[in-house]
XYZ file of C-alpha atoms in Angstrom:
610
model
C 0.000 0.000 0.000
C 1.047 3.301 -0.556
C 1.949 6.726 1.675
C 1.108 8.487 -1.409
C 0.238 11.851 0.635
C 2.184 11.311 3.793
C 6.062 12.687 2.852
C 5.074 15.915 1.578
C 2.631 15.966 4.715
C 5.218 15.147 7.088
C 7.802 17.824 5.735
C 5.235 20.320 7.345
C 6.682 19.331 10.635
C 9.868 20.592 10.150
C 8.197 24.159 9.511
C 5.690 23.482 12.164
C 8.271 24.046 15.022
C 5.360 22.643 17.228
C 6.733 18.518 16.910
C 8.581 16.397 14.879
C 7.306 14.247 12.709
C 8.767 12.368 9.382
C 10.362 14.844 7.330
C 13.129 15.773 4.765
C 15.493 17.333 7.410
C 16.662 20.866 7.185
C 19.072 23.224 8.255
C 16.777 25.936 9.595
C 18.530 29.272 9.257
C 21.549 27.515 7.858
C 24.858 29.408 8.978
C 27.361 30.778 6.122
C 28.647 27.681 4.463
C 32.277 26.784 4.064
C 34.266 28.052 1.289
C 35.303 25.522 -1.339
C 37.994 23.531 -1.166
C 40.536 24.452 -3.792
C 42.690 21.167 -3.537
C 41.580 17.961 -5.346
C 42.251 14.552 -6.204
C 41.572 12.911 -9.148
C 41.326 9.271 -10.281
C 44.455 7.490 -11.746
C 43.934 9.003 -15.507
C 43.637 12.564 -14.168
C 40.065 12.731 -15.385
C 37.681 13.689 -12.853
C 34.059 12.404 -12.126
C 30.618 14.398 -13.275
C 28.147 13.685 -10.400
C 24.961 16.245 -9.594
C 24.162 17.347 -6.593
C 20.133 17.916 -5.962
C 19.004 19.727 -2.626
C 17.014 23.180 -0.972
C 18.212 26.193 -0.274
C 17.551 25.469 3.739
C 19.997 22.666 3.384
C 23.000 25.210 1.635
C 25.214 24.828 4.454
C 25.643 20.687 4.366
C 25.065 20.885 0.469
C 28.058 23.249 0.309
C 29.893 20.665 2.443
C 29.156 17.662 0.563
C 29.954 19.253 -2.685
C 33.924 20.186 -1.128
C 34.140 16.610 0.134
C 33.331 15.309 -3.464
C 35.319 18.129 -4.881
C 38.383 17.289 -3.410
C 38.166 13.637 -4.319
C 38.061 13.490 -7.651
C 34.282 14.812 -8.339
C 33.361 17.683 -10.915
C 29.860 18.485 -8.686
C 26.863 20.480 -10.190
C 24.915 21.452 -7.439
C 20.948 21.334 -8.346
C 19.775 23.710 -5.266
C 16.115 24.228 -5.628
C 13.931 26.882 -3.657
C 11.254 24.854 -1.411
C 10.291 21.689 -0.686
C 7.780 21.459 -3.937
C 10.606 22.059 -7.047
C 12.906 20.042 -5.007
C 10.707 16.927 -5.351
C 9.389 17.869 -9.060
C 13.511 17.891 -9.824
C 13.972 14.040 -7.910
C 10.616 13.119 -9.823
C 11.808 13.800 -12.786
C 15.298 12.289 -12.422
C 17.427 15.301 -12.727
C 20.274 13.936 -9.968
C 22.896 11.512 -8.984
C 22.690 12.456 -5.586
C 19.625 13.922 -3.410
C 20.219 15.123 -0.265
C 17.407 13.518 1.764
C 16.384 13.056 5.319
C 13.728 11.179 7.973
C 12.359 11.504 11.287
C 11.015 8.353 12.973
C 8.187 9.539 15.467
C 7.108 6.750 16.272
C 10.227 5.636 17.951
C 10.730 2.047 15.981
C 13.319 1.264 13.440
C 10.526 -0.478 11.337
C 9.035 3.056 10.537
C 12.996 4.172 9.542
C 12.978 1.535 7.022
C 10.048 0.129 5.873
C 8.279 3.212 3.722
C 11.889 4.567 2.496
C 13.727 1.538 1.391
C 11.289 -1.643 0.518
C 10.165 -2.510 -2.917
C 6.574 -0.111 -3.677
C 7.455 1.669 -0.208
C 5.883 4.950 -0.100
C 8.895 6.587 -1.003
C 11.407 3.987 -1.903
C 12.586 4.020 -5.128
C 14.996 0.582 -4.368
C 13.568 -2.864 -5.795
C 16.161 -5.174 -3.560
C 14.566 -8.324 -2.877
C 17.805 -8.739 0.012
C 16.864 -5.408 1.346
C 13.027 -6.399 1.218
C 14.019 -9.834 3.267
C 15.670 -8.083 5.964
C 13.339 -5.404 6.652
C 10.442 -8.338 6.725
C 12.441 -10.288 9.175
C 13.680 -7.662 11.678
C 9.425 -6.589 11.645
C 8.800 -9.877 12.824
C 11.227 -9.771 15.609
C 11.370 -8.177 19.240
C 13.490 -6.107 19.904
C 16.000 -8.108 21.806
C 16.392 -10.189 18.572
C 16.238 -7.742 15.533
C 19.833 -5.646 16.469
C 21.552 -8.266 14.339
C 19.084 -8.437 11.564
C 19.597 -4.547 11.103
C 23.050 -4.459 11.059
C 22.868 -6.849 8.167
C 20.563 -4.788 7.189
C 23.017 -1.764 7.660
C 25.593 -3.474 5.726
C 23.780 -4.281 2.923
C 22.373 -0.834 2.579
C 24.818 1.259 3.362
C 27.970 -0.621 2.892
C 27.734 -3.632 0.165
C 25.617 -1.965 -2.330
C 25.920 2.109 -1.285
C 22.338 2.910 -1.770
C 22.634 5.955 0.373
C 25.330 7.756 2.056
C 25.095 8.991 5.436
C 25.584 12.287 6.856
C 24.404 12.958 10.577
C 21.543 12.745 12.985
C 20.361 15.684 14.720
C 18.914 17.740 17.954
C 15.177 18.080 19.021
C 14.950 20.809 21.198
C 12.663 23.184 22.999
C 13.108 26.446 25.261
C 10.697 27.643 27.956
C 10.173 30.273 30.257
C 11.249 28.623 33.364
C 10.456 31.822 35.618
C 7.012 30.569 34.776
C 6.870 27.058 33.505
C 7.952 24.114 36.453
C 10.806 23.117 35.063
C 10.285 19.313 36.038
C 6.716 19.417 34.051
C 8.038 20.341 31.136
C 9.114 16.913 29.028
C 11.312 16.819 25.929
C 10.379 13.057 24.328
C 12.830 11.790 21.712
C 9.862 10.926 19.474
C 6.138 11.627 21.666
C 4.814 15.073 20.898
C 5.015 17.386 24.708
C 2.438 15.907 27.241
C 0.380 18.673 27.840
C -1.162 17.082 31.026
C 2.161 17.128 32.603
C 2.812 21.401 32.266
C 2.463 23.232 35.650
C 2.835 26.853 36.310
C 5.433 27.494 39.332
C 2.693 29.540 41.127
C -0.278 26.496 41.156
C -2.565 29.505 42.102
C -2.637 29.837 37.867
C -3.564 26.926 36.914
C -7.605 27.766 36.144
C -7.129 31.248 35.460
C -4.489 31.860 33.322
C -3.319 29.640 30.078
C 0.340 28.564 29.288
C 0.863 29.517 25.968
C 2.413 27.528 23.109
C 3.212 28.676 19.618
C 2.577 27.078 15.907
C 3.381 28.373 12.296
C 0.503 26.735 11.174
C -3.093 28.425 11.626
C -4.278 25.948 9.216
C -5.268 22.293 10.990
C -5.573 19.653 8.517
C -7.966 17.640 10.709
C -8.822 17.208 14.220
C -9.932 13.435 13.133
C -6.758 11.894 14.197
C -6.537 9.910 11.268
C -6.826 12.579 8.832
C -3.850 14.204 9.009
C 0.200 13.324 9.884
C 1.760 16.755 9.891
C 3.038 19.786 12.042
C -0.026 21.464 11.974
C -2.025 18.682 14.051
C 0.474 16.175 15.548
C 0.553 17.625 18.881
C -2.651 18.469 18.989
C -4.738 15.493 18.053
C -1.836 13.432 20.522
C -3.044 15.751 23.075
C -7.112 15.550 22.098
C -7.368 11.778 21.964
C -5.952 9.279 24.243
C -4.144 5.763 22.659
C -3.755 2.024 24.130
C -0.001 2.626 25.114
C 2.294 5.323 25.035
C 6.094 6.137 24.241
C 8.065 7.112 27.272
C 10.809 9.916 26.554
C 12.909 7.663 25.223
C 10.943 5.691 22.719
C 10.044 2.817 25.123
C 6.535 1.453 24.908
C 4.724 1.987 28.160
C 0.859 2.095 29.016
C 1.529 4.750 31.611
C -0.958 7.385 31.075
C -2.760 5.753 28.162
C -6.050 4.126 27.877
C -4.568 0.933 29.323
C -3.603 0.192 32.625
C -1.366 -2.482 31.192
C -0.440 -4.842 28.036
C 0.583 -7.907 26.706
C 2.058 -9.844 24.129
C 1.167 -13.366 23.569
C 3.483 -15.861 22.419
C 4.215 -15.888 18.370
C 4.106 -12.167 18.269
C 0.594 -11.955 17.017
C -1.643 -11.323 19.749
C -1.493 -8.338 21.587
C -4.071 -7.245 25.048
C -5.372 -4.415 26.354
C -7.024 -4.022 29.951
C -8.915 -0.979 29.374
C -9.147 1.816 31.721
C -12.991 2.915 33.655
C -12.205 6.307 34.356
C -11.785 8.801 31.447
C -15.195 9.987 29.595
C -15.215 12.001 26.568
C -15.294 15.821 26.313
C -17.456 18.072 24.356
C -17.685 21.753 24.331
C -20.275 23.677 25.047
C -20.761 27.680 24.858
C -16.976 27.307 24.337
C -16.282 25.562 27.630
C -15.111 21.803 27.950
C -17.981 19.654 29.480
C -18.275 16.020 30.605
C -20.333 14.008 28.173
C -20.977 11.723 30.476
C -19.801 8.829 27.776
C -17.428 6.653 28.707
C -13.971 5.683 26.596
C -14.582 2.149 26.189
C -14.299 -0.949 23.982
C -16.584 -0.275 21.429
C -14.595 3.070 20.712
C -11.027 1.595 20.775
C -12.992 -1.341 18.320
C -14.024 1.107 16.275
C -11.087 3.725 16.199
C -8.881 1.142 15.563
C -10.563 -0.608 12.328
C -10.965 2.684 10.549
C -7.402 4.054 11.454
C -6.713 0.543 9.107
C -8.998 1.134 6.150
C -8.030 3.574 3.547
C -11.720 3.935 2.679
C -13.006 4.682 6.312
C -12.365 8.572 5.365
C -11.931 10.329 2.310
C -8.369 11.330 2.296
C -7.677 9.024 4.686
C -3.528 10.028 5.471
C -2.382 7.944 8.121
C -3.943 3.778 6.769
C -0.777 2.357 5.973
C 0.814 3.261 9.172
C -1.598 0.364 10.783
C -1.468 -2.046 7.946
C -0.491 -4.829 10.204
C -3.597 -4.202 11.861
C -5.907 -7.590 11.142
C -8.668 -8.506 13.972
C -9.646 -6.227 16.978
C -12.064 -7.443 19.416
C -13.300 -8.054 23.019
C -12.383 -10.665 24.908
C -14.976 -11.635 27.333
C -13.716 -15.251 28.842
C -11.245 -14.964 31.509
C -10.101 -18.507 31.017
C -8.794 -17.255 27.579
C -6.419 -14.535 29.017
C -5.538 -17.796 31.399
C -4.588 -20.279 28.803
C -2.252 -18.072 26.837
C 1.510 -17.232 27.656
C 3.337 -14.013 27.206
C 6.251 -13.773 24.233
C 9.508 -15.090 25.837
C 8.183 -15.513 29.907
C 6.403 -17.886 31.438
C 3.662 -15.655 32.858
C 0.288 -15.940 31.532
C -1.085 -13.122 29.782
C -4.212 -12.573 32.794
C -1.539 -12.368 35.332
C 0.679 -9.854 32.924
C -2.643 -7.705 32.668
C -3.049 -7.632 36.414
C 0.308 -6.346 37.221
C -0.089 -4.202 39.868
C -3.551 -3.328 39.598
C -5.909 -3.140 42.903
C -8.103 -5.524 41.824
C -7.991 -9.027 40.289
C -9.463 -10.010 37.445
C -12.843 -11.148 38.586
C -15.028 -10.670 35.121
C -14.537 -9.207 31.793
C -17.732 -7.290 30.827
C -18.582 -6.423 26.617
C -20.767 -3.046 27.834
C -18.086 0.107 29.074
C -20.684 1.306 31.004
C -20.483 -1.582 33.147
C -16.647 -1.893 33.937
C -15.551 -1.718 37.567
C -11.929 -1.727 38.082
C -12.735 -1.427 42.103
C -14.866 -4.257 41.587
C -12.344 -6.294 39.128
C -14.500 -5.927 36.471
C -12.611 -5.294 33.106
C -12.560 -4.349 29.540
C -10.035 -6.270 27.883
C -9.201 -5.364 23.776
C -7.435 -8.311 21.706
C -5.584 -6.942 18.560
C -4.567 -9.762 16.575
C -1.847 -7.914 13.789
C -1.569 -9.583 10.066
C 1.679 -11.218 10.766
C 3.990 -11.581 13.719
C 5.177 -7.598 14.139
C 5.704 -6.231 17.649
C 6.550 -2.957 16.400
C 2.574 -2.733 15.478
C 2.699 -1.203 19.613
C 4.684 2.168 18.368
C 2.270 2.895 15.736
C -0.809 2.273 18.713
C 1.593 4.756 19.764
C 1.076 7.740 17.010
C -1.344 10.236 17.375
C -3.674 8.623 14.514
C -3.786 5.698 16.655
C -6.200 8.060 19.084
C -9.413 7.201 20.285
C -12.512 8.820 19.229
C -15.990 8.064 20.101
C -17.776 5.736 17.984
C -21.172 7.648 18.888
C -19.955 10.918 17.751
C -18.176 9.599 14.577
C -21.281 7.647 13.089
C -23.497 10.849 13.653
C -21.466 13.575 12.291
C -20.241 11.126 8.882
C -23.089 10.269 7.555
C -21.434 11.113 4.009
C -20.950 8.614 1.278
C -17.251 8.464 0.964
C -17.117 7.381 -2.752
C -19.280 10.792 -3.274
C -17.707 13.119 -0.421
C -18.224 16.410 -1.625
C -15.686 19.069 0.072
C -18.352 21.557 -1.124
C -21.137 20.477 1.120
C -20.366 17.589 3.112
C -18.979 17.881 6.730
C -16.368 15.612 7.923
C -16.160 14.766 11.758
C -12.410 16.940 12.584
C -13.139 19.401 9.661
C -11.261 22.598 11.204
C -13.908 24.971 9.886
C -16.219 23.798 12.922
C -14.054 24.798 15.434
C -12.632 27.998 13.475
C -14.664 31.235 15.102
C -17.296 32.983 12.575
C -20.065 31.479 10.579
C -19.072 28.058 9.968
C -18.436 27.717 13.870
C -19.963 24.354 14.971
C -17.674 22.679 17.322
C -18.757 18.816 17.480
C -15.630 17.553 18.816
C -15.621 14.613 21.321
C -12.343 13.815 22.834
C -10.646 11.642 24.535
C -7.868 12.562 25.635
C -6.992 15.350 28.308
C -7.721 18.440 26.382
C -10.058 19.311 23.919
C -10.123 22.709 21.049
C -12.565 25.395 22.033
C -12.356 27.278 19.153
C -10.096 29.093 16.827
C -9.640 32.113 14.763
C -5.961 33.149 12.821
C -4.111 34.625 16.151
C -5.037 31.628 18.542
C -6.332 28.205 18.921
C -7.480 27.914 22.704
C -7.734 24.259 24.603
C -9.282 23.251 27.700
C -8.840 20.303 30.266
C -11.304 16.863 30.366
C -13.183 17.401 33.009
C -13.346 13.612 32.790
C -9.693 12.383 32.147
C -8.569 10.727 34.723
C -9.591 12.616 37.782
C -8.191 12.542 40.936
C -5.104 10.580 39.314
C -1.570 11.732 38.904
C -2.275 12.125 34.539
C -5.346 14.712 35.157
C -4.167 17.672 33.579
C -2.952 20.355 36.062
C -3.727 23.326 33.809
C -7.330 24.422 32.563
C -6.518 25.915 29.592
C -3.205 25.713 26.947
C -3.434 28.150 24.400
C -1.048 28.090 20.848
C -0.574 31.306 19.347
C 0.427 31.429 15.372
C 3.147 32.876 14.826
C 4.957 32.341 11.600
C 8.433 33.563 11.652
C 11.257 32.277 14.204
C 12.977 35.426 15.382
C 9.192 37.224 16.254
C 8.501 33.921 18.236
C 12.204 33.849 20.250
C 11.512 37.470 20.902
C 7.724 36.269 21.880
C 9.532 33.739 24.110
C 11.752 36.002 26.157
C 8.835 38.729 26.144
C 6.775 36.554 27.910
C 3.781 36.632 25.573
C 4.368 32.846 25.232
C 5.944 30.611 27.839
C 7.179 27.277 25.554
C 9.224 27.391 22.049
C 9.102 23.863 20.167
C 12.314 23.096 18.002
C 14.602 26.311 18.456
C 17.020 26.184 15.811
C 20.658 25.715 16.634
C 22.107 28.798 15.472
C 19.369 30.456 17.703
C 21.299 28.483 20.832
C 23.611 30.967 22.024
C 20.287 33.706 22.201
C 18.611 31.409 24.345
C 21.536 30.638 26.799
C 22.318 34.394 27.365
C 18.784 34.864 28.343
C 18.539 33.757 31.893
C 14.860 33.441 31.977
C 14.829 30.789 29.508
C 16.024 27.192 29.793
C 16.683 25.080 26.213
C 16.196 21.692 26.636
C 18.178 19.590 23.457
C 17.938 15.835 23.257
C 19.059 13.513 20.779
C 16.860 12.885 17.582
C 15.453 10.433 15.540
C 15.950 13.059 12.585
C 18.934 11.554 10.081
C 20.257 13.058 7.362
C 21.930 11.164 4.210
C 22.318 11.204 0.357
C 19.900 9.552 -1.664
C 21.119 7.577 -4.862
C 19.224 8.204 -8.198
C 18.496 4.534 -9.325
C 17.202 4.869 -13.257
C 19.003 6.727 -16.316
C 22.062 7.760 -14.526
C 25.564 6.162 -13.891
C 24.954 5.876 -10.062
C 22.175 3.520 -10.653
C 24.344 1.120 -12.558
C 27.459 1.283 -10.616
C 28.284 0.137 -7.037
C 32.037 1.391 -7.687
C 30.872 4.914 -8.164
C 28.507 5.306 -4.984
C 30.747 3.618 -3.090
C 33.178 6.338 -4.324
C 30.920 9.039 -3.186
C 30.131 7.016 0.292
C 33.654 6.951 1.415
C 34.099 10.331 0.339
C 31.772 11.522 3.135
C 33.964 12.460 5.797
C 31.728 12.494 8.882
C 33.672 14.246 11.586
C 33.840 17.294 9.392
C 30.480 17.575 9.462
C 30.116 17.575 12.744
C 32.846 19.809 13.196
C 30.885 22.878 11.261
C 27.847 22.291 13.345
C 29.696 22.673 16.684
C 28.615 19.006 18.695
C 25.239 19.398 17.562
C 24.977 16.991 14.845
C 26.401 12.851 15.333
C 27.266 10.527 13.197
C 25.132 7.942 11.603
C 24.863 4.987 9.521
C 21.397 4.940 8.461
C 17.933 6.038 9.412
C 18.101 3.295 11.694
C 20.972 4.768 13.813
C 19.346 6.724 16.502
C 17.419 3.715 17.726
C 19.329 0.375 16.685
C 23.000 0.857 17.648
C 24.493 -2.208 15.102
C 28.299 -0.927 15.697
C 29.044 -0.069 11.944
C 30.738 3.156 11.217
C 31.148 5.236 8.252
C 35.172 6.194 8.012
C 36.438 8.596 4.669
C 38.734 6.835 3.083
C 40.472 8.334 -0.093
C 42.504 5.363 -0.846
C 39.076 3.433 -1.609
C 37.591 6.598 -3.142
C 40.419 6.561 -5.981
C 40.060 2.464 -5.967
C 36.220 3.148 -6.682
C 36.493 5.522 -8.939
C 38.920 4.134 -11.460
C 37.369 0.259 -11.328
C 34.028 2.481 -12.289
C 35.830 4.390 -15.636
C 37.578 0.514 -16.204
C 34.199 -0.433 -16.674
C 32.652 2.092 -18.889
């Protein structure tokens, strides 16, 4: 199946500054590249090498760096350096380059999602056909992660080393600054792939917590969708992650956990198939009503995670449905209502049974599982428990539970608001559930929102979008929110929001760019918080009508030509090295080392040949 709308969604995120997401990374503000190198080596005959060069103008800084590092090797470099995102991809379309300059962010924290979309025969944006490649990728998805390291690094190799389909270049920073003479510094989390918990922020003075707002800030005034399904991009990724709670979680550093989701715990059965849920009794759904959150009074339960969960799978649920193949490995979700079932079942690789894995820790037993949500008890042991049953053996399917499309809406809601025909949908008449008109102040203002998850959108207009707390998420627990209201003010270029940051007419700056650093550490209001990526950058072989895509010898001659620590060098400690989009998660122990000696090797068994 095909992601045909998700890249060029997900390269919104890099200009959202609100979250990451999957994107071509950039250089934001890049700082004055390098001056060519004058010197240069050549291959044996003296001749040297045509090769072109295709990136943006955000990215002139490495693209200026690459092109000396080829330079000085033996490489005559035309640089293809294209405006925006949109004549970029018309030019790698079209075929017009040896090399692109490419990038990815993993946000969902598993090395499947590095891999699967980017480099597998018909992947949404893989332009390889390596049935090797395809085999590896297949077999790591199938295996935990205590077994797949050494699948990826042969993975790695193959990639990367034995056949030079890409070249690597770095992996980068997520950051964030806040005000911390307002914000608690210990509420405010920086996740490596999770979008900021909202729940968690805290003013240092509780006393403002239901009358004032802490105050975010997005470049994007424009929400794709508040269905969660509907949209993958930097407009709506932290927002629909914080409207609509999901079965399990990512903890800051990309581990699966069901703290603070709709689960109290999880399992996985044995032949990495069957995967359980013990749901949750005490979060309802919010509405909003004369622009205030309310209790519905409807509980999250079964039937909505049922429900959610089978149309987050089918590409025909919606129309422009933009998130389908991210649950593709979805097959069977259901209720289990026999205890004796959760009984007879192991977990994957222990000896526990999947009941007693479920009851970890809760208060009560498992007495009864119940099919009606209205009449689960967790004082009384009386459960909901979900059974996912995926399309093959594929763990990872728990990190994409783990996206924000993977939220939970209310079955209810969703049936009453779509009553379209989605073969017909009409964008001139018919309203979608999420459509961003019915929460956008003026005429078309009809907010039908139900969420699930601890805040929900009031309304919005082009200055602000303005959130308030469920009522019914969780109270009384330590994941009900602690603020009433979060407000995110658009604001579209980078140096008006720093300056709105250290004005204090917003409190929290998602992804500061690193040449704005130094700004932020001389202000001693402000704290930055930086943490490792899942955002790598690399080089991108053309594989059709151009020398590259015939010869191994000549991308390996550009691989080893990358030299690595000079990158990093120019960027100051902010950038590390990398072997493949798989790096900031899988560490497989290959490294990328320059090495002119094989560069001249390369390049004069590739003119032998022609």
């Amino acid at each position: 199946m095909k992601r045909k709308t998700k890249f060029a969604a997900l390269l919104l995120i890099s200009a959202a500054l609100m979250l990451s997401g999957c994107k071509l990374t950039t250089k934001d503000d890049a700082a004055e590249s390098p001056a060519p190198t004058q010197t240069s080596e050549t291959p044996s005959d003296g001749t040297k090498v045509d090769i072109e060069l295709l990136g943006m103008s955000s990215n002139e800084a490495d693209l200026n760096i690459v092109r000396d590092q080829l330079t000085k090797n033996g490489f005559n470099v035309k640089l293809n350096i294209q405006a925006d995102y949109g004549s970029f991809k018309s030019q790698q379309d079209a075929g017009n380059f040896d090399i692109a300059l490419s990038g990815w962010t993993s946000v969902t924290g598993n090395p499947d999602y590095a891999v699967r979309s980017l480099f597998k025969t018909g992947g949404d944006y893989s332009i390889l056909a390596d049935s090797e490649i395809d085999a590896l990728i297949d077999k790591a998805g199938s295996e935990t992660p205590e077994q797949y390291t050494e699948t990826y690094k042969q993975f790695e190799q193959q990639l990367v080393f034995d056949k030079a389909y890409i070249a690597p270049l770095y992996s980068s920073l997520k950051s964030q600054a806040f005000n911390k003479d307002v914000l608690k510094s210990d509420s405010v989390r920086l996740s490596k792939s999770r979008s900021l918990a909202w729940e968690e922020l805290d003013f240092n003075d509780a006393g403002k917590r239901d009358k004032d707002p802490i105050v975010l800030q997005s470049t994007m005034p424009t929400l794709t969708s508040l269905d969660p399904i509907k949209g993958n991009d930097g407009s709506i990724n932290i927002i629909n992650t914080n409207q609509y709670v999901r079965l399990v979680n990512l903890t800051d550093d990309d581990k699966i956990t069901s703290e603070g989701s709709l689960s109290y715990n999880h399992a996985i059965a044995e032949g990495n198939s069957d995967y359980y849920f013990i749901l949750r009794d005490n979060i309802n759904f919010a509405a909003v009503k004369d622009k205030l959150a309310v209790d519905t009074g409807e509980r999250v339960g079964g039937d909505d995670v049922i429900f959610s969960l089978n149309r987050a799978k089918d590409k025909n649920s919606v129309p422009d449905h933009r998130t389908f193949t991210l649950h593709e490995h979805i097959g069977q979700v259901e209720l289990v209502t026999d205890v004796a079932a959760l009984d007879a079942v192991k977990v994957s690789g222990g000896s526990d049974t999947v009941k007693a894995a479920l009851e970890n820790g809760l208060d009560a037993k498992i007495s009864s599982l119940v099919s009606d949500k209205t009449q689960a008890s967790s004082k009384e042991g009386k459960y909901q428990v979900v059974k996912l049953t995926t399309t093959e053996p594929f763990p990872q399917v728990l990190n994409y539970l783990a996206h924000q499309s993977a939220g939970i809406v209310s079955k209810k809601q969703v049936e009453k608001i779509n009553t379209y025909d989605v073969a017909k949908f009409d964008v001139n008449k018919d309203i979608p559930y999420g459509d961003q008109n019915t929460v956008t102040e003026g005429s078309t203002y009809n907010n039908t929102l139900y969420t699930s998850g601890p805040y929900i959108l009031s309304y919005k207009n082009e200055y602000e979008a303005v959130f308030y707390k469920n009522p019914a998420y969780m109270k009384g627990t330590e994941h009900e929110p602690n603020v009433n209201s979060i407000k995110i003010r658009f604001i579209k270029d980078m140096d008006a929001s720093l300056s709105a940051l250290r004005s204090g007419e917003i409190d929290l700056l998602y992804s500061v760019p690193e040449n704005k650093f130094d700004v932020v550490k001389g202000d001693s209001k402000i704290e930055l918080q930086t943490v490792p990526s899942n955002a790598v950058s690399y080089l991108l072989f053309n594989t059709k009508n151009r020398a590259v895509a015939e010869s191994a010898d000549l991308r390996k001659a550009v691989l080893y030509s990358i030299n690595q620590d000079e990158i990093l060098a120019f960027y100051g400690g902010n950038k590390f090295k990398a072997i493949s989009t798989l790096s900031t998660m899988v560490k497989t122990g290959l490294e990328l080392k320059a090495d002119s000696a094989k560069v001249k090797e390369y390049l004069d068994a590739y003119k032998a040949s022609k």
